[in-house]
Amino acid sequence: MNGGTRDRDAALAELRRRLGNGIALLGLTKTQLAARASLGRTTVQEAFNPKAPVPSPGTIAALAHALGLPETELLDLRRTAVGETAASSEDAGALGKPIAEWDPHHLEVHPAGSDVGLGHPSVSLLSGYIRRDHDRVLADSVSAVAAGKRRMVMLVGSSSTGKTRACWEAVQPLASKGWVLWHPFNPTRAEAAHDALARVGPRTVVWLNEAQHYLADHSHGERIAAALHAMLTTPGRGPVLVLGTLWPEYARRYMAPPTPKAPDPHSRVRELLTGRIVHVPETFDAKALQEATRRAQTGDRLLADALGRARGSGRVAQDLAGAPLLLHRYLTASPPARAVLEAAMDARRLGVGLHLPEDFLTDAAGDYIGDEDYDGFLQRRDWARDALAELAEPVHGNQAPLRSAHTRPKRTPPGSDTALAELDGSDTARCRLADYLEEHGRRTRRHLCPPASFWSAAFERLTQSDDFNALAAAATARHRLQWAHHLRRRAEHTKRAAAPQAAETVVDEGHELDADTDRLWSRAVAGDPDGAEAAAQDAAAVGNPSGLWVMGVWRAEAGETAVAEKLFSQAVEAGFLEALSDLAVLRDDAGDHCTAEALARRAGEAGHTEALRRLAERREKSENHSAAEALARALADFGSTETLLALALERQNAGEVTAAEELFRYNAHAGDTCSLRHLALLQEDAEDREEAEALARQAAAAGDSNALRHVALRRWKAGDIDSCESLFREAARIGDAKAARALVLMWERAGQPGRAEAFVRGAVDACRPQLLRDLAVLRAKAGNMTAAERLFRDAADAGHRYAIQELIRWRDETGDHAGAAALARRETVNPDVSRRHPLHELARWRDANGDSTGAESLYREAARFGSDDALVDLAVSLERAGDRGAADTLYREAADRSNVDALRALVLRHEERGDGKGVESLLREAADSGNARFFLLDSRWPSGLDPDGQPTSPWGSRT
C-alpha cells in the first residue's frame, strides 16, 4: 500500500471516528440523526459504514451541522479521503456556465418574433419586458442570494403567461457578479438533476423550467425534491438560487393534502414547494397594460403588435409567445392535420408522455375525421407525411403546432434492465405538441372521450408501460372498461418484457391470488359452488390453498357452516394459516369456546389477530370480563394493544381504578404509549406528581408527547402555573404543537402578550407559521385587528397556507367589508392552489352570515376567475331562496366545466322528473369527462361503454 492510499484511508477512518463520537455524545440513533439532518436513513447508515463509499460533501455538511461538529475540518478530511485538493474538488463539482453566455431561447424563453435579413438566418427577438407583481418577489429573492442566502421560487401559471421570461429577467443582476446557470436536461431532465444536484456549487442558478418533468418523474421525482430541500437547508451549500415553472394543474396535484389511507406520491414535493410558490396571472392588469402601451409608443414594435391583438383580453404574454397563431393554425388545419393534432391533445390530457410516436398519432387520427373527408384524404398514401409536415411548419415565435422531438438515449450495457426497458420503440420517430395547444386541448376537449381509433392505436403503437397504465386509468375513469382491461394487460406485458424477474415477483405476490379469488367467487355466485370448490381443491393440490379459504368464506356466508369448517381446516393443513381466524369464529359460534380460543391464539402466533379481537369483544359483551381481559392480553403480546386499552378505559369509566391501572400497565409494557398517558393521569389524580411526570416522560421518550401535555393541562386547571409552563415547554421542545399553542394561550390570558409573541417568533421554529396564525386569531378575537393583521401576514410569509384567507374573513367579520373584498381581489393574483379561490371563500362566509346579495356578486366574480365550485355554491344559495330555474342554469354552466357536484345535482333533477333519457345522457357526459367513479355506472352498464358511448356487449373474464 503506497503512502497516498494510507493517507486517504487514515483520513476516512478519522472522519468516521469523529462522526461516531458526535452521535455517541448526543445519544442519538441513526434514524434520529437522519431526521435532524434532513437526510435519508440509508444515506446516514452508509456514512458510518466502513465498506460504503466516501459520503458526499452535502452529506458531510448536513451531519456536521446536526452533530455540532466543525464543518470545515470534516470536509477537509473528506477531500483527503478521496484524493482531492480544495481546488480540484471545487472544479470537479462545477455545473453550468456563466449567465451571460446563455441564449435565453436555449432556456425555453419564447421568442416574440424574428428579424430576417437578406442572406442571413433569422434572429429571434424579445419584446421589452413589463414587470408585474411576481417580478418583485423574484427580485427580492435575487437580492437575498446576492447577499449570501439560499432561495427557491416556483412560478405557477398557465402556458405562455411569461413565467420563463420572468425567471430570465430576474437573474440578469447576478450575471455581473460571476454567477453561473445550470439547466439539467441530458440525457433526460429528471436523470440529469437526480445525478448531479449534490454537486451544485455556490453562486449557481438551478434552472428547472417546466418543473413537472423533474418533480413528477416516477423514478426520481421525490428524490429530486429531497435533494433540492437539502441543498436549500444544509449549511455550506450556498449561495444558490433555484428557479422553476409549473402549470397550475401540476401545482394543484403536488400541493393537494394527502387522502387518508391512500398513497402520498408527492410528500417531498409538497414539502419543498410549500411557501415557495408565486403565481403568475393570466392577464396583464391595468398598470401593466399602461406600461406596455408606453413602451409601444416609444418604439417597441413587438409590444405594439401584441397590444393591437390582445389589449381587450389582457393576454399579452400569450400573444407574444405565438399562442394566437398556434390556435389559428389548429382551427384552419387540413382535416388530416387537425385530426392528428386532436389525437395528440387527447393523448397528452389522458396522460401519455411528452414525446408522442408519430405512427401512433397517424393511426389514431382515423376516427377524428368526418366521413365527408375520409375518402378524400386518408385514402391517399402520403396523407400522414403531408399532415405531419404541415404541423411542423413554425408559426410566429418559431413555434410549431407539432414539432419533431429528439432525446439523447442514456448509454447502458446491453444486458441491463434499463437497456431492455428502453429498447422497445427507441427508434420510433416522435413529436411534441405545442404547450399552448396542449393546454387548449385540456380546456376545450375535457368533455370528450377519444374515439375507437385512438384506443386501438395506443394499444398497438405505444411502447411504454407508464403510458399504458395512464391510459388504462383514463379509460376506467370514462367507464371504458374493456379498453382499460386490455391496456392494463399491455402494461403488465411490457413491464414483464423489460424486467421479467421483477414482473414475475409482482404476479406471484398478489395478482394471481386476486385473480383466483375473483374467478372462484364469481363461479360460486353464478350457481356453481361445487365446481368452484373442486377448482379450489385442484389448486391446493399444486400448492395454492388460498382457494379453499375463499370457498370456506362463501360457504360460511351461505350458512353451510359444517362445509365451511372443513374447507378452513383443509386450508390450514395446507399452510394457509389465515384460515385459523375464520375457523376459530366458527367454533365459537358452535359453543366450543375452548377450542375457539386455542385456534385464535394459534392464529395470533401466525400474525392474524382478528379472531382474538372478535372473541375478546364477545366475552366482554357477555360480561365474562376475566376471559375478555385474558384474550386482550394475548392480543397485546402479539403487538395489538387497542383492545386491551379499550377494556382498561371501560374499567376506569366504571370506577374500577385498580383494575384499570393494572390493564394500563400491562398494555404500556407491551409498548402502548397511550396507556402510559392514562397511567400518568391516574398518578396525577392520586397526587403522586413525581410518578406522573416520570410516566409522561417515559411516553415522550417513546415519541408520544401527549402525556406531558395532558399532565400540564391538569396542573393549569389546578392553578399550578409554574409547573404547567415547565411541562408545556418540555413538550413543545420535542415538537408538540398543541403544547406550544397552549403556552401562547396561557400567556395571552394572563396578560403577557410580549412573552407570547417572543415565544412564537423564536422558540419553536417547526411550529412557527401555525403559531403565528394562532396568535393572530387570539388577537383578532380580542379586537386588536392591527396586531392580528401583522401576525396573519407574518404567518403567510413564514409559509402558512391559509393565513391570508383567514385575515380576509376576520376583516369582513369586524365590519371592514370593502377591505376584505379588496384583499381577496389582490390575492386573486396569488391564490392558494390547494383551497377555494379567496373571493369564493369570502362569498361563502357572507352567504353563511345572511348577506346573500353581497355573496352572489362575489360568487360570480370568483367564477370569472375559473372557480366552478363558486357557481355550484351560488346555485345552492339560489335554490335555497326558491329560484330553482336560476339554480339549474348555474348547475348546467358548472357541469360544462366538468364539475361533478353540478352533474350530480342535474342527475337528481332529471330523476325527480322521471326523465330517464336525460339521466342517461348526463351519466354518459360524466363518463366522457372522466368522472365515472363518482356515479354508480356498473349497475347500468356492467360491461362498460364503447368509445362512442354505446353500451359494450358482454366480453368475458376481466382477470
mmCIF file of N, CA and C in Angstrom, residues 174-273:
data_model
loop_
_atom_site.group_PDB
_atom_site.id
_atom_site.type_symbol
_atom_site.label_atom_id
_atom_site.label_comp_id
_atom_site.label_asym_id
_atom_site.label_seq_id
_atom_site.Cartn_x
_atom_site.Cartn_y
_atom_site.Cartn_z
ATOM 1 N N LEU A 174 -27.419 38.953 -11.491
ATOM 2 C CA LEU A 174 -26.399 38.034 -10.997
ATOM 3 C C LEU A 174 -25.299 37.782 -12.015
ATOM 4 N N ALA A 175 -25.560 38.125 -13.296
ATOM 5 C CA ALA A 175 -24.557 37.865 -14.336
ATOM 6 C C ALA A 175 -23.274 38.633 -14.069
ATOM 7 N N SER A 176 -23.418 39.887 -13.652
ATOM 8 C CA SER A 176 -22.229 40.707 -13.409
ATOM 9 C C SER A 176 -21.495 40.322 -12.136
ATOM 10 N N LYS A 177 -22.108 39.469 -11.310
ATOM 11 C CA LYS A 177 -21.484 39.052 -10.046
ATOM 12 C C LYS A 177 -20.802 37.694 -10.172
ATOM 13 N N GLY A 178 -20.684 37.187 -11.410
ATOM 14 C CA GLY A 178 -19.953 35.948 -11.631
ATOM 15 C C GLY A 178 -20.761 34.688 -11.426
ATOM 16 N N TRP A 179 -22.081 34.786 -11.349
ATOM 17 C CA TRP A 179 -22.910 33.595 -11.140
ATOM 18 C C TRP A 179 -22.990 32.768 -12.415
ATOM 19 N N VAL A 180 -23.192 31.459 -12.226
ATOM 20 C CA VAL A 180 -23.399 30.554 -13.350
ATOM 21 C C VAL A 180 -24.833 30.046 -13.309
ATOM 22 N N LEU A 181 -25.296 29.528 -14.448
ATOM 23 C CA LEU A 181 -26.642 28.965 -14.532
ATOM 24 C C LEU A 181 -26.527 27.545 -15.045
ATOM 25 N N TRP A 182 -27.187 26.639 -14.342
ATOM 26 C CA TRP A 182 -27.166 25.213 -14.716
ATOM 27 C C TRP A 182 -28.575 24.770 -15.065
ATOM 28 N N HIS A 183 -28.738 24.228 -16.274
ATOM 29 C CA HIS A 183 -30.029 23.725 -16.739
ATOM 30 C C HIS A 183 -29.908 22.221 -16.955
ATOM 31 N N PRO A 184 -30.287 21.403 -15.977
ATOM 32 C CA PRO A 184 -30.166 19.948 -16.142
ATOM 33 C C PRO A 184 -31.161 19.419 -17.168
ATOM 34 N N PHE A 185 -30.641 18.747 -18.216
ATOM 35 C CA PHE A 185 -31.555 18.266 -19.256
ATOM 36 C C PHE A 185 -31.087 17.007 -19.965
ATOM 37 N N ASN A 186 -29.850 16.566 -19.783
ATOM 38 C CA ASN A 186 -29.303 15.489 -20.579
ATOM 39 C C ASN A 186 -28.845 14.333 -19.675
ATOM 40 N N PRO A 187 -29.250 13.084 -19.900
ATOM 41 C CA PRO A 187 -29.999 12.569 -21.061
ATOM 42 C C PRO A 187 -31.500 12.861 -20.968
ATOM 43 N N THR A 188 -32.028 12.953 -19.759
ATOM 44 C CA THR A 188 -33.374 13.476 -19.546
ATOM 45 C C THR A 188 -33.277 14.469 -18.407
ATOM 46 N N ARG A 189 -34.289 15.313 -18.274
ATOM 47 C CA ARG A 189 -34.225 16.330 -17.227
ATOM 48 C C ARG A 189 -34.125 15.692 -15.845
ATOM 49 N N ALA A 190 -34.990 14.706 -15.586
ATOM 50 C CA ALA A 190 -35.014 14.108 -14.252
ATOM 51 C C ALA A 190 -33.703 13.393 -13.949
ATOM 52 N N GLU A 191 -33.175 12.641 -14.910
ATOM 53 C CA GLU A 191 -31.918 11.926 -14.664
ATOM 54 C C GLU A 191 -30.762 12.893 -14.432
ATOM 55 N N ALA A 192 -30.724 13.964 -15.215
ATOM 56 C CA ALA A 192 -29.646 14.934 -15.055
ATOM 57 C C ALA A 192 -29.682 15.573 -13.669
ATOM 58 N N ALA A 193 -30.867 15.978 -13.231
ATOM 59 C CA ALA A 193 -30.980 16.610 -11.909
ATOM 60 C C ALA A 193 -30.677 15.608 -10.809
ATOM 61 N N HIS A 194 -31.221 14.415 -10.911
ATOM 62 C CA HIS A 194 -31.018 13.398 -9.875
ATOM 63 C C HIS A 194 -29.543 13.070 -9.708
ATOM 64 N N ASP A 195 -28.834 12.981 -10.840
ATOM 65 C CA ASP A 195 -27.437 12.554 -10.790
ATOM 66 C C ASP A 195 -26.482 13.630 -10.325
ATOM 67 N N ALA A 196 -26.846 14.911 -10.430
ATOM 68 C CA ALA A 196 -25.850 15.962 -10.215
ATOM 69 C C ALA A 196 -26.212 17.021 -9.193
ATOM 70 N N LEU A 197 -27.400 17.004 -8.616
ATOM 71 C CA LEU A 197 -27.771 18.074 -7.680
ATOM 72 C C LEU A 197 -26.814 18.182 -6.510
ATOM 73 N N ALA A 198 -26.260 17.052 -6.083
ATOM 74 C CA ALA A 198 -25.334 17.087 -4.950
ATOM 75 C C ALA A 198 -24.059 17.867 -5.271
ATOM 76 N N ARG A 199 -23.781 18.121 -6.582
ATOM 77 C CA ARG A 199 -22.542 18.812 -6.961
ATOM 78 C C ARG A 199 -22.752 20.289 -7.271
ATOM 79 N N VAL A 200 -23.942 20.808 -7.039
ATOM 80 C CA VAL A 200 -24.188 22.224 -7.317
ATOM 81 C C VAL A 200 -23.319 23.075 -6.402
ATOM 82 N N GLY A 201 -22.558 23.962 -7.007
ATOM 83 C CA GLY A 201 -21.656 24.802 -6.247
ATOM 84 C C GLY A 201 -22.257 26.141 -5.873
ATOM 85 N N PRO A 202 -21.520 26.947 -5.120
ATOM 86 C CA PRO A 202 -22.030 28.266 -4.740
ATOM 87 C C PRO A 202 -22.156 29.185 -5.949
ATOM 88 N N ARG A 203 -23.024 30.208 -5.801
ATOM 89 C CA ARG A 203 -23.287 31.208 -6.836
ATOM 90 C C ARG A 203 -23.782 30.537 -8.124
ATOM 91 N N THR A 204 -24.748 29.622 -7.948
ATOM 92 C CA THR A 204 -25.338 28.902 -9.072
ATOM 93 C C THR A 204 -26.841 29.127 -9.105
ATOM 94 N N VAL A 205 -27.370 29.389 -10.306
ATOM 95 C CA VAL A 205 -28.810 29.383 -10.530
ATOM 96 C C VAL A 205 -29.169 28.016 -11.102
ATOM 97 N N VAL A 206 -30.032 27.271 -10.396
ATOM 98 C CA VAL A 206 -30.524 25.976 -10.883
ATOM 99 C C VAL A 206 -31.829 26.233 -11.626
ATOM 100 N N TRP A 207 -31.846 25.926 -12.929
ATOM 101 C CA TRP A 207 -32.941 26.315 -13.827
ATOM 102 C C TRP A 207 -33.841 25.098 -14.060
ATOM 103 N N LEU A 208 -35.029 25.106 -13.465
ATOM 104 C CA LEU A 208 -35.966 23.977 -13.566
ATOM 105 C C LEU A 208 -37.220 24.400 -14.316
ATOM 106 N N ASN A 209 -37.053 24.854 -15.547
ATOM 107 C CA ASN A 209 -38.220 25.215 -16.346
ATOM 108 C C ASN A 209 -39.066 23.972 -16.604
ATOM 109 N N GLU A 210 -40.404 24.153 -16.570
ATOM 110 C CA GLU A 210 -41.333 23.029 -16.675
ATOM 111 C C GLU A 210 -40.964 21.951 -15.655
ATOM 112 N N ALA A 211 -41.062 22.364 -14.389
ATOM 113 C CA ALA A 211 -40.555 21.535 -13.290
ATOM 114 C C ALA A 211 -41.278 20.212 -13.142
ATOM 115 N N GLN A 212 -42.437 20.047 -13.779
ATOM 116 C CA GLN A 212 -43.116 18.754 -13.685
ATOM 117 C C GLN A 212 -42.263 17.631 -14.254
ATOM 118 N N HIS A 213 -41.380 17.963 -15.213
ATOM 119 C CA HIS A 213 -40.530 16.926 -15.789
ATOM 120 C C HIS A 213 -39.470 16.443 -14.802
ATOM 121 N N TYR A 214 -39.222 17.215 -13.754
ATOM 122 C CA TYR A 214 -38.326 16.790 -12.683
ATOM 123 C C TYR A 214 -39.109 16.192 -11.520
ATOM 124 N N LEU A 215 -40.135 16.913 -11.053
ATOM 125 C CA LEU A 215 -40.797 16.562 -9.804
ATOM 126 C C LEU A 215 -41.821 15.457 -9.955
ATOM 127 N N ALA A 216 -42.354 15.240 -11.163
ATOM 128 C CA ALA A 216 -43.374 14.202 -11.350
ATOM 129 C C ALA A 216 -42.776 12.909 -11.889
ATOM 130 N N ASP A 217 -41.471 12.886 -12.121
ATOM 131 C CA ASP A 217 -40.850 11.670 -12.637
ATOM 132 C C ASP A 217 -41.054 10.531 -11.644
ATOM 133 N N HIS A 218 -41.601 9.393 -12.124
ATOM 134 C CA HIS A 218 -41.990 8.329 -11.200
ATOM 135 C C HIS A 218 -40.786 7.678 -10.533
ATOM 136 N N SER A 219 -39.615 7.744 -11.158
ATOM 137 C CA SER A 219 -38.427 7.131 -10.563
ATOM 138 C C SER A 219 -37.644 8.087 -9.682
ATOM 139 N N HIS A 220 -37.568 9.361 -10.081
ATOM 140 C CA HIS A 220 -36.661 10.289 -9.419
ATOM 141 C C HIS A 220 -37.320 11.487 -8.755
ATOM 142 N N GLY A 221 -38.613 11.737 -9.002
ATOM 143 C CA GLY A 221 -39.226 12.997 -8.588
ATOM 144 C C GLY A 221 -39.072 13.299 -7.111
ATOM 145 N N GLU A 222 -39.426 12.325 -6.242
ATOM 146 C CA GLU A 222 -39.351 12.571 -4.802
ATOM 147 C C GLU A 222 -37.897 12.739 -4.354
ATOM 148 N N ARG A 223 -36.983 11.995 -4.973
ATOM 149 C CA ARG A 223 -35.563 12.129 -4.615
ATOM 150 C C ARG A 223 -35.019 13.504 -5.029
ATOM 151 N N ILE A 224 -35.465 13.982 -6.187
ATOM 152 C CA ILE A 224 -35.038 15.312 -6.625
ATOM 153 C C ILE A 224 -35.535 16.362 -5.646
ATOM 154 N N ALA A 225 -36.804 16.248 -5.225
ATOM 155 C CA ALA A 225 -37.348 17.204 -4.252
ATOM 156 C C ALA A 225 -36.561 17.165 -2.959
ATOM 157 N N ALA A 226 -36.214 15.964 -2.495
ATOM 158 C CA ALA A 226 -35.445 15.849 -1.261
ATOM 159 C C ALA A 226 -34.051 16.463 -1.414
ATOM 160 N N ALA A 227 -33.426 16.230 -2.579
ATOM 161 C CA ALA A 227 -32.089 16.796 -2.806
ATOM 162 C C ALA A 227 -32.138 18.325 -2.863
ATOM 163 N N LEU A 228 -33.167 18.870 -3.497
ATOM 164 C CA LEU A 228 -33.321 20.330 -3.538
ATOM 165 C C LEU A 228 -33.534 20.888 -2.131
ATOM 166 N N HIS A 229 -34.378 20.204 -1.346
ATOM 167 C CA HIS A 229 -34.625 20.662 0.023
ATOM 168 C C HIS A 229 -33.334 20.651 0.827
ATOM 169 N N ALA A 230 -32.528 19.594 0.666
ATOM 170 C CA ALA A 230 -31.259 19.522 1.380
ATOM 171 C C ALA A 230 -30.315 20.643 0.939
ATOM 172 N N MET A 231 -30.296 20.916 -0.371
ATOM 173 C CA MET A 231 -29.425 21.974 -0.882
ATOM 174 C C MET A 231 -29.812 23.337 -0.313
ATOM 175 N N LEU A 232 -31.108 23.547 -0.114
ATOM 176 C CA LEU A 232 -31.592 24.837 0.363
ATOM 177 C C LEU A 232 -31.491 24.979 1.874
ATOM 178 N N THR A 233 -31.292 23.880 2.592
ATOM 179 C CA THR A 233 -31.294 23.943 4.058
ATOM 180 C C THR A 233 -29.985 23.511 4.696
ATOM 181 N N THR A 234 -29.109 22.872 3.926
ATOM 182 C CA THR A 234 -27.856 22.383 4.507
ATOM 183 C C THR A 234 -26.816 23.499 4.581
ATOM 184 N N PRO A 235 -26.245 23.746 5.739
ATOM 185 C CA PRO A 235 -25.203 24.774 5.843
ATOM 186 C C PRO A 235 -24.048 24.477 4.901
ATOM 187 N N GLY A 236 -23.494 25.531 4.334
ATOM 188 C CA GLY A 236 -22.363 25.396 3.435
ATOM 189 C C GLY A 236 -22.740 25.191 1.981
ATOM 190 N N ARG A 237 -24.037 25.097 1.666
ATOM 191 C CA ARG A 237 -24.473 24.874 0.284
ATOM 192 C C ARG A 237 -25.002 26.157 -0.320
ATOM 193 N N GLY A 238 -24.257 27.197 -0.303
ATOM 194 C CA GLY A 238 -24.816 28.417 -0.858
ATOM 195 C C GLY A 238 -23.733 29.436 -1.127
ATOM 196 N N PRO A 239 -24.124 30.592 -1.631
ATOM 197 C CA PRO A 239 -25.485 30.963 -2.019
ATOM 198 C C PRO A 239 -25.919 30.248 -3.300
ATOM 199 N N VAL A 240 -27.220 29.993 -3.399
ATOM 200 C CA VAL A 240 -27.759 29.312 -4.563
ATOM 201 C C VAL A 240 -29.198 29.783 -4.765
ATOM 202 N N LEU A 241 -29.630 29.821 -6.038
ATOM 203 C CA LEU A 241 -30.996 30.219 -6.375
ATOM 204 C C LEU A 241 -31.597 29.148 -7.271
ATOM 205 N N VAL A 242 -32.742 28.591 -6.855
ATOM 206 C CA VAL A 242 -33.465 27.602 -7.647
ATOM 207 C C VAL A 242 -34.703 28.286 -8.216
ATOM 208 N N LEU A 243 -34.815 28.273 -9.548
ATOM 209 C CA LEU A 243 -35.975 28.859 -10.221
ATOM 210 C C LEU A 243 -36.672 27.777 -11.031
ATOM 211 N N GLY A 244 -37.990 27.718 -10.894
ATOM 212 C CA GLY A 244 -38.755 26.725 -11.634
ATOM 213 C C GLY A 244 -40.083 27.286 -12.092
ATOM 214 N N THR A 245 -40.712 26.580 -13.029
ATOM 215 C CA THR A 245 -42.037 26.977 -13.528
ATOM 216 C C THR A 245 -42.938 25.756 -13.558
ATOM 217 N N LEU A 246 -44.225 25.979 -13.333
ATOM 218 C CA LEU A 246 -45.218 24.905 -13.343
ATOM 219 C C LEU A 246 -46.540 25.433 -13.878
ATOM 220 N N TRP A 247 -47.312 24.564 -14.486
ATOM 221 C CA TRP A 247 -48.698 24.887 -14.784
ATOM 222 C C TRP A 247 -49.537 24.706 -13.517
ATOM 223 N N PRO A 248 -50.655 25.420 -13.401
ATOM 224 C CA PRO A 248 -51.470 25.315 -12.180
ATOM 225 C C PRO A 248 -51.944 23.907 -11.877
ATOM 226 N N GLU A 249 -52.271 23.123 -12.901
ATOM 227 C CA GLU A 249 -52.799 21.788 -12.633
ATOM 228 C C GLU A 249 -51.763 20.911 -11.959
ATOM 229 N N TYR A 250 -50.481 21.085 -12.317
ATOM 230 C CA TYR A 250 -49.441 20.317 -11.641
ATOM 231 C C TYR A 250 -49.260 20.805 -10.209
ATOM 232 N N ALA A 251 -49.298 22.138 -10.016
ATOM 233 C CA ALA A 251 -49.166 22.673 -8.663
ATOM 234 C C ALA A 251 -50.291 22.161 -7.772
ATOM 235 N N ARG A 252 -51.526 22.149 -8.303
ATOM 236 C CA ARG A 252 -52.646 21.639 -7.508
ATOM 237 C C ARG A 252 -52.426 20.182 -7.137
ATOM 238 N N ARG A 253 -51.942 19.402 -8.093
ATOM 239 C CA ARG A 253 -51.732 17.976 -7.839
ATOM 240 C C ARG A 253 -50.683 17.761 -6.746
ATOM 241 N N TYR A 254 -49.573 18.515 -6.836
ATOM 242 C CA TYR A 254 -48.496 18.301 -5.871
ATOM 243 C C TYR A 254 -48.852 18.825 -4.479
ATOM 244 N N MET A 255 -49.626 19.919 -4.417
ATOM 245 C CA MET A 255 -49.904 20.556 -3.130
ATOM 246 C C MET A 255 -51.180 20.044 -2.468
ATOM 247 N N ALA A 256 -51.938 19.198 -3.150
ATOM 248 C CA ALA A 256 -53.185 18.698 -2.564
ATOM 249 C C ALA A 256 -52.874 17.874 -1.325
ATOM 250 N N PRO A 257 -53.603 18.098 -0.209
ATOM 251 C CA PRO A 257 -53.365 17.313 1.009
ATOM 252 C C PRO A 257 -53.590 15.836 0.729
ATOM 253 N N PRO A 258 -52.806 14.948 1.365
ATOM 254 C CA PRO A 258 -52.961 13.515 1.118
ATOM 255 C C PRO A 258 -54.303 13.005 1.602
ATOM 256 N N THR A 259 -54.811 11.987 0.925
ATOM 257 C CA THR A 259 -56.057 11.345 1.313
ATOM 258 C C THR A 259 -55.759 10.259 2.337
ATOM 259 N N PRO A 260 -56.527 10.192 3.443
ATOM 260 C CA PRO A 260 -56.266 9.160 4.458
ATOM 261 C C PRO A 260 -56.257 7.760 3.849
ATOM 262 N N LYS A 261 -55.287 6.957 4.270
ATOM 263 C CA LYS A 261 -55.134 5.556 3.869
ATOM 264 C C LYS A 261 -54.829 5.383 2.380
ATOM 265 N N ALA A 262 -54.485 6.472 1.694
ATOM 266 C CA ALA A 262 -54.128 6.381 0.273
ATOM 267 C C ALA A 262 -52.656 6.745 0.116
ATOM 268 N N PRO A 263 -52.007 6.277 -0.952
ATOM 269 C CA PRO A 263 -50.601 6.632 -1.169
ATOM 270 C C PRO A 263 -50.426 8.145 -1.274
ATOM 271 N N ASP A 264 -49.275 8.616 -0.855
ATOM 272 C CA ASP A 264 -48.964 10.051 -0.907
ATOM 273 C C ASP A 264 -47.738 10.214 -1.794
ATOM 274 N N PRO A 265 -47.922 10.216 -3.146
ATOM 275 C CA PRO A 265 -46.762 10.167 -4.042
ATOM 276 C C PRO A 265 -45.953 11.443 -4.108
ATOM 277 N N HIS A 266 -46.467 12.552 -3.554
ATOM 278 C CA HIS A 266 -45.772 13.828 -3.715
ATOM 279 C C HIS A 266 -45.463 14.481 -2.363
ATOM 280 N N SER A 267 -45.195 13.695 -1.321
ATOM 281 C CA SER A 267 -44.995 14.290 0.009
ATOM 282 C C SER A 267 -43.749 15.170 0.041
ATOM 283 N N ARG A 268 -42.649 14.708 -0.559
ATOM 284 C CA ARG A 268 -41.423 15.512 -0.561
ATOM 285 C C ARG A 268 -41.583 16.751 -1.430
ATOM 286 N N VAL A 269 -42.278 16.595 -2.572
ATOM 287 C CA VAL A 269 -42.500 17.735 -3.464
ATOM 288 C C VAL A 269 -43.347 18.787 -2.764
ATOM 289 N N ARG A 270 -44.406 18.331 -2.072
ATOM 290 C CA ARG A 270 -45.280 19.271 -1.357
ATOM 291 C C ARG A 270 -44.496 20.037 -0.288
ATOM 292 N N GLU A 271 -43.636 19.318 0.435
ATOM 293 C CA GLU A 271 -42.811 19.967 1.456
ATOM 294 C C GLU A 271 -41.879 21.000 0.831
ATOM 295 N N LEU A 272 -41.293 20.638 -0.323
ATOM 296 C CA LEU A 272 -40.368 21.555 -0.996
ATOM 297 C C LEU A 272 -41.072 22.819 -1.463
ATOM 298 N N LEU A 273 -42.270 22.677 -2.039
ATOM 299 C CA LEU A 273 -42.939 23.821 -2.662
ATOM 300 C C LEU A 273 -43.670 24.715 -1.667
#
